[in-house]
Amino acid sequence: MTARWEAPNARARGLGTHLLSDEAMSALSTAPDLAAMVALLEAAGIVIPEEGRLTPLAIELGIRRAAANELQRLARWFGDRSAAPGLIFADEDRRSLRAMIRGAAAGASAEARLVGLIPTPSLPERVLAELARQPRVTDVAALLVAWDHPLGSALLSAASATATEPDVLRLELEVDRWFTGRARAAASHGGRTLRRYVEQSIDLDNARTALLLAASDTELPADDFFLSGGRHLSRAAFRDAAKAGSALAASQQLAGPLAAHGVGGLLLQHAGDIARLDEALLRARMSALRLEARLDPLGAAPVLAYVLRLRAQVVALRRCLWGIELGIPPARRAAALEETA
Amino acid sequence: MALADLLHTLEREAAGRADARLADARAEAERLTAANAAELATRREQALAAREQALRAEAERSIVTATRDAERTRLLAQHELLARVHDRARRNLVQRAGTAEGQAAIGVLVARALTYLGEAAATARVTPQPTGSRVEAGDASVDVDATLEGVLERLWPGLAMDVVRRAELLR
């Protein structure tokens, strides 16, 4: 069944008006303290829990809950048989599971693992909180099995495969494979824009992995990490980039094939900083989708653009929160927001 | 006869006048008595009101003083509680800075600090401290205290309110 986008697109446009305006974001970026930030967020309809109200944890939780509510309101406007909400939620689950794996491997605190994650029906707030408390990656995987999450068994097998610490890169690959399978299934019925979006996601995931492999000294064969289903980055080009010897050399090899997605320059610019690259790619994809939404208002672009804008808002709010927490001067915080806008 | 009648008439008139004057005198005496009673009552009421007002003011002063004393005691207790919690939190941070969790948290702080340095991050100077690092941009445009203690100090006003709220819930 081909997805119909009229109703969710209309809802996405409506929900888009709930996103914070440039003026509100500017005020938040220069808020003198957490109390001022909470006041501004609540004036914009983002409710901060009473418990620990003026602490970063409570503010983070309020932001996460608000984003989850908005996504669920959007999802209700798809038909029961549409795979699109599953794709949107699976993308969030993928980010959450990666954070859980990395957090457990690094021994990060539960709070740090939850930063910026958006709960979904398959990984609701309480489950995320419980996952974040697990001391080891195998415990995270075991809990996912108990929760009957479709990725639980695969992750538990991968995490238990070695006697020593599990390989984080390999576990993340399992997460990406699971997401790619769901995304491709959803894309097959979602129309041209959704198909292109998924293909681009796979290409960018492969590029990201190639950069990490090129910068690491792993002995594992690069081919094992390649995800099928992309559009412009072939397995051979991926393999060559992964063996380039450094992230910068890899980015130079990847920039050509990925120029078709309009992100070749970003790869070169941020090759050494994956976090910055992720943010830059998010902004680039958001801009491209907003343009696509104007050209094809009945396709998937308005919904996808809204979802990326919501994610970008969570990232920006998190950045504001860190700035206050670290005592960064307001002018510097505002400048950092401008750079990422 | 005429004389006798005249005398009788005079006596009767004299008795009448005497009665009238006596009645007037009695009426005047009653009026004066009533006026005095009213005056007395007014004065008594005024005296009572003044006394009541003085007592009320004294009572209010006592209540204000007692309330202020109670509030001072409460604030002192609160201040001591917050000082103890702050001291304990600071000592915990110092103790746990060397653990895996502490090191991971410090790593996150430094990484976050670097995101604010933009291009200057490439030449940033990271100076280790007991519970984190100081991160200074290469062009000296910004200096970030990315230590766990620094974060505690900046977040303390909000955390203190939460500590007080929780303490009041436990009472």
XYZ file of C-alpha atoms in Angstrom, chain A residues 48-314:
267
model
C 9.546 21.258 32.978
C 8.852 18.701 35.757
C 8.540 20.043 39.303
C 11.059 17.551 40.666
C 14.478 19.212 40.476
C 12.916 21.981 38.412
C 16.003 24.170 38.073
C 18.453 21.382 37.344
C 19.733 20.314 33.905
C 18.264 16.826 34.423
C 14.725 18.117 34.833
C 15.075 20.554 31.944
C 16.470 17.799 29.702
C 13.561 15.561 30.689
C 11.027 18.289 29.884
C 12.581 18.854 26.459
C 12.627 15.105 25.726
C 9.010 14.646 26.786
C 7.845 17.586 24.714
C 9.588 16.248 21.601
C 8.184 12.741 22.182
C 4.666 14.164 22.528
C 4.988 16.087 19.284
C 6.215 13.006 17.402
C 3.373 10.899 18.757
C 0.840 13.524 17.760
C 2.265 13.414 14.254
C 2.223 9.600 14.152
C -1.508 9.492 14.933
C -2.201 11.121 11.572
C -0.819 8.218 9.568
C -3.115 5.313 8.740
C -2.794 2.140 10.805
C -1.107 0.324 7.930
C 1.471 2.993 7.175
C 5.098 2.079 7.856
C 6.167 5.736 8.016
C 5.683 6.290 11.793
C 7.652 3.090 12.402
C 10.490 4.526 10.323
C 10.449 7.830 12.220
C 10.397 6.102 15.628
C 12.983 3.509 14.545
C 15.380 6.342 13.657
C 14.964 7.745 17.183
C 15.361 4.255 18.676
C 18.556 3.852 16.703
C 19.993 7.040 18.219
C 18.847 5.957 21.700
C 20.361 2.484 21.391
C 23.646 3.844 20.106
C 23.768 6.200 23.099
C 23.015 3.313 25.472
C 25.754 1.138 23.976
C 28.343 3.929 23.953
C 27.330 5.079 27.440
C 27.553 1.588 28.952
C 30.901 0.925 27.241
C 32.303 4.238 28.519
C 30.844 3.818 32.013
C 28.972 7.108 31.630
C 26.364 8.116 34.211
C 22.720 7.273 33.492
C 21.914 10.972 33.079
C 24.666 11.493 30.518
C 23.422 8.550 28.445
C 19.909 9.991 28.240
C 20.955 13.414 26.970
C 19.079 14.450 23.822
C 17.170 11.183 23.370
C 13.520 11.147 22.349
C 11.301 8.383 23.828
C 9.128 6.387 21.409
C 6.331 3.802 21.803
C 8.906 0.991 21.445
C 11.438 2.628 23.814
C 9.355 4.735 26.199
C 10.814 7.054 28.837
C 10.869 4.448 31.630
C 12.574 1.828 29.484
C 15.188 4.358 28.353
C 15.821 5.294 31.991
C 16.188 1.618 32.935
C 18.522 0.947 29.984
C 20.630 3.954 30.983
C 21.150 2.463 34.455
C 22.663 -0.790 33.141
C 26.362 -1.128 33.984
C 27.445 -3.192 30.964
C 26.543 -3.457 27.290
C 25.435 -7.078 27.768
C 22.985 -5.900 30.447
C 21.581 -3.338 28.011
C 21.091 -6.088 25.424
C 19.553 -8.480 27.984
C 17.065 -5.833 29.061
C 16.100 -5.249 25.416
C 15.432 -8.988 25.087
C 13.279 -8.876 28.206
C 11.445 -5.848 26.801
C 10.871 -7.861 23.596
C 12.582 -5.254 21.461
C 13.240 -6.618 17.936
C 16.939 -5.764 18.214
C 17.445 -7.417 21.611
C 18.535 -10.903 20.471
C 20.938 -9.649 17.786
C 22.592 -7.243 20.221
C 22.821 -9.845 22.987
C 24.515 -12.316 20.595
C 26.971 -9.659 19.398
C 27.686 -8.432 22.927
C 28.235 -11.970 24.257
C 30.369 -13.095 21.293
C 33.644 -12.014 22.874
C 35.009 -12.794 26.313
C 36.469 -9.295 26.614
C 34.667 -5.940 26.304
C 32.184 -5.956 23.375
C 33.233 -4.078 20.227
C 31.149 -0.902 20.242
C 31.548 -0.337 16.512
C 30.208 -3.793 15.774
C 27.258 -3.351 18.110
C 26.423 -0.036 16.497
C 26.549 -1.794 13.165
C 23.876 -4.225 14.417
C 21.722 -1.247 15.339
C 22.280 0.343 11.936
C 21.466 -2.908 10.129
C 18.237 -3.255 12.048
C 17.287 0.334 11.242
C 18.263 -0.026 7.586
C 16.033 -3.085 7.202
C 13.054 -1.234 8.626
C 13.797 1.919 6.667
C 14.058 0.131 3.342
C 10.808 -1.731 3.978
C 9.039 1.541 4.804
C 10.610 3.336 1.851
C 9.379 0.751 -0.644
C 5.805 2.017 -0.099
C 6.498 5.620 0.759
C 7.081 7.280 -2.599
C 10.122 8.816 -4.279
C 11.069 11.336 -1.564
C 11.010 8.779 1.261
C 13.000 6.331 -0.872
C 15.643 8.973 -1.595
C 15.727 9.982 2.079
C 16.394 6.408 3.182
C 19.023 5.897 0.483
C 20.738 9.100 1.589
C 20.573 8.008 5.252
C 22.307 4.747 4.360
C 24.987 6.537 2.292
C 25.663 8.959 5.150
C 25.789 6.143 7.721
C 28.311 4.332 5.529
C 30.361 7.509 5.146
C 30.332 8.048 8.911
C 31.451 4.455 9.516
C 34.217 4.772 6.892
C 35.531 7.895 8.666
C 35.564 6.086 12.020
C 37.257 2.998 10.550
C 39.870 5.124 8.773
C 40.703 6.866 12.043
C 40.803 3.634 14.080
C 43.345 0.825 14.100
C 40.766 -1.969 13.882
C 41.781 -5.212 12.228
C 38.202 -6.038 11.278
C 37.452 -6.247 7.535
C 35.810 -3.009 6.353
C 33.332 -4.911 4.176
C 31.621 -6.259 7.311
C 30.533 -2.707 8.162
C 28.990 -1.764 4.840
C 25.218 -1.261 4.799
C 23.460 -2.118 1.534
C 20.739 0.069 0.082
C 22.513 3.396 -0.410
C 22.414 5.298 -3.669
C 25.764 6.917 -4.427
C 28.394 5.286 -2.181
C 29.407 1.864 -3.522
C 30.879 -0.939 -1.461
C 34.228 -0.535 -3.231
C 34.376 3.226 -2.566
C 33.438 2.570 1.083
C 36.172 -0.058 1.421
C 38.799 2.270 -0.068
C 37.792 5.147 2.214
C 37.814 2.920 5.309
C 41.413 1.916 4.495
C 42.566 5.468 3.759
C 44.603 5.669 6.967
C 43.099 8.853 8.400
C 39.708 10.537 8.655
C 40.875 13.395 6.458
C 42.109 11.056 3.704
C 38.841 9.100 3.943
C 36.778 12.284 3.650
C 38.645 13.206 0.472
C 37.673 9.872 -1.049
C 34.084 10.062 0.147
C 33.459 13.666 -0.919
C 33.215 12.778 -4.600
C 30.538 10.057 -4.421
C 28.576 12.008 -1.803
C 28.653 15.306 -3.686
C 25.377 14.160 -5.276
C 23.760 14.491 -1.823
C 25.236 17.995 -1.526
C 27.352 17.087 1.527
C 30.811 16.518 0.044
C 32.103 19.820 1.406
C 30.765 19.102 4.889
C 32.608 15.779 4.989
C 35.876 17.509 4.152
C 35.236 20.306 6.638
C 34.294 18.131 9.626
C 36.110 14.860 8.929
C 37.937 14.970 12.257
C 34.909 15.769 14.398
C 32.036 13.308 14.014
C 29.740 15.199 16.412
C 30.121 18.399 14.403
C 29.697 16.462 11.167
C 26.435 14.939 12.473
C 25.089 18.399 13.293
C 26.173 19.839 9.950
C 24.584 16.929 8.067
C 21.369 17.358 10.027
C 21.180 21.032 9.025
C 22.003 20.270 5.382
C 19.343 17.566 5.148
C 16.818 19.797 6.862
C 17.398 22.600 4.344
C 17.187 20.202 1.401
C 13.925 18.721 2.683
C 12.361 22.131 3.275
C 13.130 23.015 -0.345
C 11.757 19.663 -1.483
C 8.608 20.290 0.573
C 7.969 23.457 -1.440
C 8.560 21.652 -4.744
C 6.541 18.545 -3.819
C 4.123 19.481 -1.044
C 2.175 16.202 -1.375
C 5.183 13.906 -0.925
C 7.006 12.844 2.246
C 9.206 15.956 2.460
C 7.016 18.113 4.777
C 6.817 15.338 7.400
C 10.508 14.445 7.138
C 11.522 18.117 7.254
C 9.414 18.607 10.392
C 10.946 15.563 12.108
C 14.469 16.817 11.364
C 13.564 20.335 12.547
C 12.245 18.881 15.805
C 15.480 16.918 16.255
C 17.543 20.022 15.462
C 15.549 21.929 18.087
C 16.348 19.291 20.725
